[in-house]
XYZ file of C-alpha atoms in Angstrom:
526
model
C -31.353 -12.762 -0.889
C -29.479 -14.667 -3.595
C -26.540 -16.712 -2.308
C -23.450 -15.492 -4.130
C -20.800 -16.842 -1.752
C -19.415 -19.463 -4.137
C -17.194 -17.156 -6.155
C -14.207 -18.181 -8.280
C -11.567 -15.464 -7.952
C -9.394 -17.122 -10.593
C -12.095 -16.142 -13.102
C -12.463 -12.663 -11.596
C -10.537 -9.428 -12.070
C -10.039 -6.502 -9.706
C -8.631 -3.289 -11.195
C -7.194 -0.861 -8.659
C -6.430 2.669 -9.841
C -4.969 5.451 -7.698
C -3.067 8.670 -8.340
C -1.302 10.755 -5.693
C 1.440 12.613 -7.613
C 0.258 15.329 -9.978
C 1.358 18.132 -12.243
C -1.712 20.333 -11.650
C -2.616 19.181 -8.108
C -0.803 18.823 -4.805
C 0.647 15.447 -3.869
C -1.579 13.445 -1.511
C -0.057 10.764 0.698
C -3.550 10.135 2.111
C -4.569 8.871 -1.327
C -1.452 6.709 -1.541
C -2.162 5.069 1.821
C -5.819 4.522 0.918
C -4.844 2.818 -2.329
C -2.546 0.399 -0.523
C -5.096 -0.282 2.218
C -7.693 -1.264 -0.369
C -5.185 -3.524 -2.099
C -4.254 -5.183 1.199
C -7.939 -5.657 1.990
C -8.648 -7.539 -1.240
C -5.654 -9.818 -0.635
C -6.729 -10.406 2.974
C -8.571 -13.637 3.896
C -11.542 -11.590 5.105
C -12.276 -10.795 1.429
C -11.558 -14.278 0.165
C -7.872 -13.665 -0.543
C -8.001 -12.522 -4.168
C -4.959 -14.036 -5.919
C -2.479 -11.396 -7.030
C -2.761 -12.700 -10.576
C -6.400 -11.535 -10.564
C -5.542 -8.014 -9.366
C -4.519 -5.427 -11.988
C -2.904 -2.234 -10.679
C -2.966 1.204 -12.334
C -0.758 2.717 -9.657
C 0.145 6.422 -9.820
C 0.415 6.421 -13.596
C 2.322 9.397 -15.048
C 0.101 9.564 -18.119
C -3.048 7.867 -19.434
C -1.252 5.841 -22.102
C -2.916 2.463 -22.724
C -4.942 2.504 -19.494
C -8.291 2.263 -21.294
C -7.141 -0.695 -23.390
C -5.706 -2.508 -20.356
C -8.960 -1.939 -18.482
C -10.972 -3.536 -21.286
C -8.536 -6.468 -21.434
C -8.889 -7.048 -17.695
C -12.677 -7.001 -17.683
C -12.975 -9.124 -20.824
C -11.001 -11.786 -18.910
C -13.461 -11.643 -15.985
C -16.349 -14.087 -16.135
C -17.304 -14.128 -12.436
C -16.560 -10.784 -10.726
C -15.337 -7.516 -12.303
C -14.268 -5.069 -9.589
C -12.994 -1.492 -10.101
C -11.663 0.877 -7.442
C -10.374 4.421 -7.947
C -8.927 6.880 -5.449
C -7.564 10.293 -6.411
C -8.809 13.542 -7.889
C -12.096 13.319 -9.767
C -12.882 16.284 -12.033
C -15.380 16.932 -14.821
C -15.004 18.254 -18.343
C -17.032 20.839 -20.301
C -19.785 18.230 -20.786
C -19.924 17.511 -17.036
C -18.521 14.013 -17.482
C -16.594 12.511 -14.573
C -12.882 12.123 -15.291
C -10.495 10.015 -13.189
C -7.113 11.704 -13.189
C -3.564 10.487 -13.729
C -0.399 12.444 -12.950
C -0.432 14.717 -16.025
C -4.225 15.233 -16.265
C -4.867 18.918 -16.945
C -7.419 20.929 -15.005
C -8.516 23.041 -17.987
C -11.829 21.518 -19.082
C -10.849 21.497 -22.756
C -8.036 19.042 -21.968
C -9.629 17.015 -19.158
C -11.129 14.186 -21.217
C -7.997 13.982 -23.382
C -5.607 13.594 -20.441
C -7.672 11.578 -17.936
C -9.811 8.437 -17.872
C -13.484 9.216 -18.394
C -15.827 7.158 -16.268
C -17.732 6.568 -19.500
C -14.708 4.541 -20.622
C -14.749 2.549 -17.388
C -18.432 1.846 -17.892
C -17.827 0.756 -21.512
C -15.146 -1.669 -20.298
C -17.676 -3.106 -17.839
C -20.186 -3.484 -20.674
C -17.708 -5.641 -22.602
C -17.317 -8.001 -19.663
C -19.280 -11.235 -19.251
C -18.821 -11.075 -15.467
C -21.964 -11.879 -13.495
C -21.246 -9.264 -10.806
C -19.768 -5.844 -11.576
C -18.667 -3.543 -8.766
C -17.274 0.005 -9.027
C -16.011 1.922 -5.975
C -15.127 5.586 -6.550
C -13.329 7.594 -3.873
C -12.961 11.011 -5.479
C -14.571 14.417 -5.771
C -17.693 14.590 -7.974
C -18.089 10.803 -7.734
C -21.884 11.130 -7.959
C -21.543 12.078 -11.633
C -21.013 8.375 -12.264
C -24.655 7.721 -11.334
C -26.237 9.838 -14.042
C -28.950 8.320 -16.241
C -26.298 6.973 -18.583
C -24.344 5.425 -15.710
C -25.228 1.725 -16.004
C -22.323 -0.723 -15.825
C -23.989 -3.470 -17.879
C -25.910 -3.960 -21.130
C -29.679 -4.351 -20.883
C -29.678 -8.135 -21.032
C -28.026 -9.619 -17.933
C -27.255 -13.256 -17.147
C -29.113 -14.942 -14.267
C -27.897 -14.261 -10.699
C -26.100 -11.106 -11.694
C -26.040 -7.392 -11.127
C -24.023 -4.212 -10.667
C -23.148 -2.125 -7.638
C -21.736 1.410 -7.748
C -20.336 2.980 -4.543
C -19.515 6.712 -4.565
C -17.723 8.732 -1.894
C -19.634 11.934 -2.716
C -22.532 13.250 -4.757
C -22.231 15.058 -8.086
C -20.323 18.362 -7.904
C -19.296 17.684 -4.292
C -15.805 17.297 -2.863
C -14.615 14.136 -1.157
C -12.517 14.602 1.964
C -9.114 13.351 2.986
C -7.195 13.603 6.246
C -4.311 16.048 6.650
C -0.841 14.746 7.320
C -0.993 15.673 11.017
C -3.436 12.740 11.401
C -1.643 9.457 12.068
C -1.523 7.411 8.850
C -3.747 9.974 7.097
C -6.130 8.517 4.518
C -9.203 9.522 2.575
C -12.335 9.580 4.731
C -14.314 7.198 2.540
C -11.709 4.464 2.063
C -10.719 4.552 5.735
C -14.363 4.091 6.756
C -14.890 1.322 4.189
C -11.765 -0.666 5.055
C -12.199 -0.191 8.817
C -15.804 -1.393 8.610
C -14.822 -4.547 6.731
C -11.958 -5.303 9.115
C -14.060 -4.665 12.242
C -17.135 -6.452 10.938
C -20.798 -5.583 11.437
C -22.227 -6.546 14.852
C -25.406 -8.520 14.425
C -24.690 -9.191 10.756
C -24.408 -12.594 9.081
C -21.204 -14.560 8.624
C -20.873 -13.172 5.088
C -21.238 -9.404 4.563
C -22.700 -7.976 1.368
C -22.158 -4.389 0.261
C -25.698 -3.714 1.500
C -24.584 -4.713 5.008
C -21.412 -2.651 4.776
C -22.655 0.552 3.113
C -25.023 1.803 5.881
C -22.288 1.427 8.502
C -19.811 3.329 6.314
C -22.376 6.064 5.630
C -23.137 6.472 9.352
C -19.428 6.788 10.209
C -18.903 9.480 7.586
C -22.015 11.495 8.408
C -21.235 11.404 12.150
C -17.863 13.072 11.540
C -19.309 15.656 9.139
C -17.904 14.114 5.961
C -19.870 14.097 2.696
C -22.565 11.436 2.596
C -21.644 8.618 0.204
C -23.994 7.249 -2.443
C -24.770 3.960 -4.134
C -26.570 2.619 -7.169
C -27.693 -1.016 -7.317
C -29.069 -3.095 -10.169
C -30.474 -6.598 -10.078
C -28.840 -9.073 -7.678
C -25.537 -7.350 -6.875
C -26.826 -6.437 -3.415
C -26.556 -10.120 -2.523
C -22.874 -10.487 -3.425
C -20.838 -11.412 -0.348
C -17.916 -9.006 -0.270
C -16.272 -10.119 2.984
C -16.511 -12.347 6.022
C -17.868 -10.798 9.213
C -15.137 -10.202 11.810
C -17.549 -8.874 14.465
C -17.422 -10.935 17.681
C -21.188 -11.556 17.550
C -21.097 -12.914 14.006
C -21.741 -16.632 13.493
C -18.367 -18.167 12.794
C -18.351 -21.902 13.432
C -15.664 -23.066 11.004
C -16.838 -26.648 10.601
C -14.466 -28.844 8.612
C -13.924 -26.584 5.610
C -10.202 -25.619 5.345
C -10.981 -22.093 4.139
C -13.483 -21.603 6.964
C -10.947 -22.896 9.491
C -8.362 -20.503 8.114
C -10.703 -17.517 8.254
C -11.696 -18.371 11.804
C -8.067 -18.686 12.926
C -7.078 -15.481 11.161
C -9.947 -13.586 12.781
C -8.834 -14.789 16.219
C -5.273 -13.774 15.356
C -6.203 -10.225 14.340
C -8.429 -9.704 17.376
C -5.398 -9.948 19.638
C -4.959 -11.890 22.858
C -1.857 -14.061 22.854
C -3.645 -16.539 25.126
C -5.596 -17.625 22.035
C -2.464 -18.635 20.139
C -2.795 -22.388 20.942
C -6.364 -22.414 19.558
C -5.265 -20.391 16.526
C -2.440 -22.850 15.884
C -4.760 -25.858 16.119
C -7.141 -24.368 13.529
C -4.315 -23.538 11.139
C -2.963 -27.061 11.578
C -6.364 -28.591 10.790
C -6.614 -26.508 7.599
C -2.982 -27.245 6.663
C -3.635 -30.989 7.034
C -6.232 -30.589 4.284
C -3.615 -29.009 1.985
C -4.467 -25.332 2.641
C -1.288 -23.422 1.675
C -2.113 -20.061 3.369
C -2.523 -21.952 6.679
C 0.895 -23.545 6.170
C 2.379 -20.075 5.718
C 0.708 -18.830 8.908
C 2.137 -21.812 10.811
C 5.565 -20.846 9.510
C 5.001 -17.329 10.849
C 3.960 -18.785 14.207
C 7.099 -20.946 14.328
C 9.223 -17.876 13.607
C 7.574 -16.055 16.512
C 6.246 -13.320 14.259
C 2.574 -13.883 15.066
C 3.111 -13.815 18.831
C 5.319 -10.729 18.578
C 2.692 -8.961 16.469
C -0.057 -9.823 18.950
C 2.093 -8.466 21.811
C 3.168 -5.361 19.911
C 6.893 -6.164 20.094
C 9.672 -6.910 17.618
C 10.240 -10.630 16.918
C 13.446 -12.213 18.213
C 15.845 -14.046 15.887
C 14.695 -17.638 15.356
C 17.081 -20.590 15.712
C 17.191 -24.340 16.241
C 13.994 -26.372 16.069
C 11.795 -23.291 15.564
C 13.797 -22.292 12.483
C 13.614 -25.840 11.139
C 9.833 -25.967 11.745
C 9.276 -22.648 9.943
C 11.355 -23.856 6.996
C 9.366 -27.087 6.772
C 5.988 -25.300 6.773
C 7.066 -22.818 4.088
C 8.486 -25.671 2.004
C 5.183 -27.568 2.220
C 3.311 -24.448 1.092
C 5.815 -23.956 -1.745
C 5.209 -27.519 -2.950
C 1.494 -26.744 -3.401
C 2.412 -23.992 -5.899
C 1.760 -21.142 -3.423
C 3.197 -17.756 -4.486
C 3.937 -16.430 -0.972
C 5.942 -19.392 0.356
C 9.069 -18.749 -1.795
C 9.140 -15.173 -0.467
C 9.056 -16.461 3.135
C 11.808 -18.968 2.360
C 13.898 -16.230 0.781
C 13.549 -14.125 3.921
C 14.564 -17.061 6.104
C 17.654 -17.819 4.047
C 18.655 -14.170 3.895
C 17.937 -13.125 7.485
C 18.272 -16.330 9.513
C 20.538 -18.730 7.601
C 22.679 -15.924 6.164
C 22.737 -17.534 2.713
C 22.283 -14.729 0.187
C 22.625 -16.921 -2.893
C 19.923 -19.319 -1.728
C 17.711 -16.381 -0.766
C 18.198 -14.947 -4.252
C 16.935 -18.164 -5.824
C 13.806 -18.185 -3.661
C 13.051 -14.519 -4.396
C 13.423 -15.153 -8.134
C 10.999 -18.077 -7.889
C 8.503 -15.946 -5.937
C 8.681 -13.252 -8.632
C 8.090 -15.846 -11.349
C 5.004 -16.962 -9.458
C 3.670 -13.416 -9.520
C 4.515 -12.244 -5.994
C 4.949 -8.480 -6.291
C 6.383 -8.093 -2.764
C 9.319 -10.296 -3.762
C 10.338 -7.881 -6.533
C 11.593 -5.272 -4.078
C 13.384 -7.899 -1.991
C 15.011 -9.351 -5.095
C 16.153 -5.974 -6.444
C 17.577 -4.945 -3.074
C 19.466 -8.195 -2.537
C 20.822 -8.174 -6.102
C 22.164 -4.657 -5.535
C 23.848 -5.594 -2.249
C 25.434 -8.702 -3.765
C 26.658 -6.644 -6.719
C 28.192 -4.042 -4.369
C 29.509 -6.596 -1.878
C 27.385 -5.200 0.951
C 26.191 -7.444 3.766
C 22.969 -7.169 5.795
C 22.168 -4.329 8.181
C 24.735 -4.236 11.025
C 23.708 -5.580 14.426
C 26.732 -4.270 16.381
C 27.102 -0.858 17.967
C 30.063 0.101 15.794
C 29.670 3.231 13.713
C 27.526 6.321 14.208
C 25.098 6.098 17.123
C 24.126 9.717 17.848
C 21.579 11.635 15.803
C 22.569 14.935 14.176
C 21.490 18.028 16.077
C 18.904 20.006 14.084
C 18.976 23.047 16.408
C 20.402 25.927 14.393
C 20.408 28.336 17.328
C 19.366 31.970 17.245
C 22.666 33.747 16.611
C 22.809 33.470 12.833
C 25.632 35.083 10.895
C 24.905 36.979 7.683
C 25.792 33.795 5.767
C 23.484 31.812 8.034
C 20.647 34.265 7.490
C 21.083 33.973 3.729
C 21.033 30.181 4.003
C 17.814 30.281 6.045
C 16.243 32.628 3.489
C 17.081 30.237 0.645
C 15.747 27.330 2.677
C 12.479 29.189 3.270
C 12.120 29.789 -0.469
C 12.818 26.104 -1.093
C 10.167 25.026 1.442
C 7.596 27.222 -0.306
C 7.356 24.419 -2.897
C 5.912 22.190 -0.156
C 3.561 24.816 1.248
C 5.901 26.955 3.353
C 7.994 26.528 6.494
C 5.121 24.799 8.306
C 5.428 21.905 5.833
C 9.100 21.211 6.528
C 8.192 17.732 7.798
C 6.414 17.008 4.483
C 9.456 18.127 2.494
C 11.747 15.961 4.615
C 9.464 12.925 4.322
C 9.198 13.272 0.535
C 12.955 13.728 0.148
C 13.559 10.716 2.385
C 11.218 8.482 0.370
C 12.713 9.443 -2.984
C 16.350 9.350 -1.835
C 15.881 5.954 -0.173
C 14.519 4.545 -3.448
C 17.432 6.023 -5.400
C 19.893 4.373 -2.981
C 18.484 0.875 -3.399
C 15.423 0.995 -1.166
C 14.654 -0.654 2.153
C 16.183 -3.955 1.078
C 19.121 -2.458 -0.839
C 22.096 -0.344 0.225
C 19.930 2.266 1.954
C 18.486 -0.426 4.227
C 21.979 -1.402 5.446
C 22.514 2.000 7.090
C 21.786 2.644 10.744
C 19.071 5.215 11.425
C 21.641 7.783 12.535
C 23.622 7.242 9.324
C 20.468 7.713 7.280
C 19.764 10.917 9.190
C 23.185 12.386 8.296
C 22.753 11.482 4.624
C 19.240 12.882 4.283
C 20.292 16.097 6.024
C 23.228 16.482 3.642
C 20.926 15.876 0.683
C 18.300 18.412 1.777
C 21.015 20.990 2.495
C 21.501 21.118 -1.276
C 17.863 22.286 -1.595
C 16.853 19.906 -4.416
C 13.945 21.312 -6.498
C 10.732 19.415 -5.836
C 9.949 18.893 -9.512
C 13.425 17.402 -10.054
C 13.561 15.390 -6.832
C 13.965 12.004 -8.514
C 16.790 13.212 -10.779
C 18.473 15.054 -7.907
C 18.343 11.921 -5.735
C 19.924 9.795 -8.456
C 22.658 12.377 -9.059
C 23.381 12.520 -5.326
C 23.729 8.726 -5.083
C 25.956 8.642 -8.155
C 28.158 11.394 -6.702
C 28.569 9.455 -3.442
C 29.233 6.235 -5.308
C 27.306 2.953 -5.055
C 28.585 0.918 -2.139
C 29.983 3.987 -0.326
C 26.962 5.305 1.551
C 28.237 4.186 4.979
C 31.648 5.761 4.418
C 29.909 8.943 3.232
C 27.768 9.048 6.394
C 30.902 8.625 8.510
C 32.555 11.587 6.737
C 29.467 13.714 7.351
C 29.539 12.710 11.016
C 33.232 13.654 11.387
C 32.686 16.940 9.561
C 29.778 17.893 11.830
C 31.776 16.956 14.916
C 34.639 19.169 13.718
C 32.252 22.076 13.101
C 30.591 21.808 16.526
C 31.237 24.889 18.717
C 33.661 24.434 21.625
C 33.140 26.280 24.927
C 35.996 28.756 25.493
C 38.018 28.369 28.703
C 36.286 29.651 31.835
C 32.729 29.547 30.510
C 31.480 26.754 32.734
C 32.160 23.789 30.463
C 32.820 20.387 31.966
C 36.386 20.348 33.354
């Protein structure tokens, strides 16, 4: 087998495409979770920690737009690895060509190729690339159509030590499966099996896992649970490309003196659990950090904060102070000085949450964004909103609302109450009927939270009980599903930026005033 472990991810490009909101299809949170799991996997050390600058995201695009052009641009820039992943609805047009959908892709076959991304276009983008290894992973219905006779990803003349690998969640004209929302963290069957296999490793496999090591395990998992059998198409030497390290306990994993190997070994021990291993984990991170390995410096900062130990024990981390806080700051600063993109985000979190210095935190978040850290964008936007509105961090005291609103409507409905319930039932029909009330609530919560500044903005400063009163008030207005984003923005504007907590308090007082009072002599508490 050709050794392809020495890859340069700075000269590689991974394009991740996923769609879960649609005009002609139902929304799928399983697809959304699968998309994010695949993204997290590529950025994980087990897959070599692709830099975010090498990862291009086509995330839940409302329309096709310039997607094809951007795809070509990405793959033209790849000279080592070109990787493509799609999760969402896959349909075919009147010529039986596979089409990868975006939000406004139309089901009618006459419009399919005009409103979605044909896999032919993906293949043509691959053909323009000089990358030595080209990988396509399709998690969609009808994925097998990509393996037709015209389905090659490369021109006829290939460079030495090269090849293509096509993974498909289903055969041609066959549906791919996804988990229903009653399954915890529901995902698509194929991506869950793929990601779980990589994270768990392959017992008896080598230290570096190729797609040929991974695929049979994934296929067995899917077939055992009755899911469609996945397919693959391999050309030339792509079968020898090492996709991930092997996390299985039996895998050879002596780290030696290589900083990256030390880091991978420590991270594997960390994710396997067992807090008794923390001293060994720390020593390996320290050895890698001494050689200038920035990700190891960041992990040592997390250890100093107590986050790693808390995660291994399944508990919430305690506030960090004193020498531990100083140690965490020093490790993140060292990582920042190497040019690392994650360290400024960690420093921003420390200054915001531990030092209580919003202005300094703002500067670190801005630097992290400039370095291409996408996670810092949400933090930055939320903090900017709170500074603009004069809102502090989430309260730690017990002042304010502490009890949850009672959702029990009782059985003795008045005529007005019956009319309200009828309207609510008609509203829930948009989400699939009364049985999908939890889906409607979850979707309303997600959209309203974003409209109110998000987790790190004003919404994130509310207590859970306060959030519950606000979301109940919002859903009582029965916002139309197709206008949910607009309705959420209008609601926030009507409340007034910076006044969410006061609004929740008014809702609490109003509900308390409307609560029924036991009449004298009915057995109430004296």
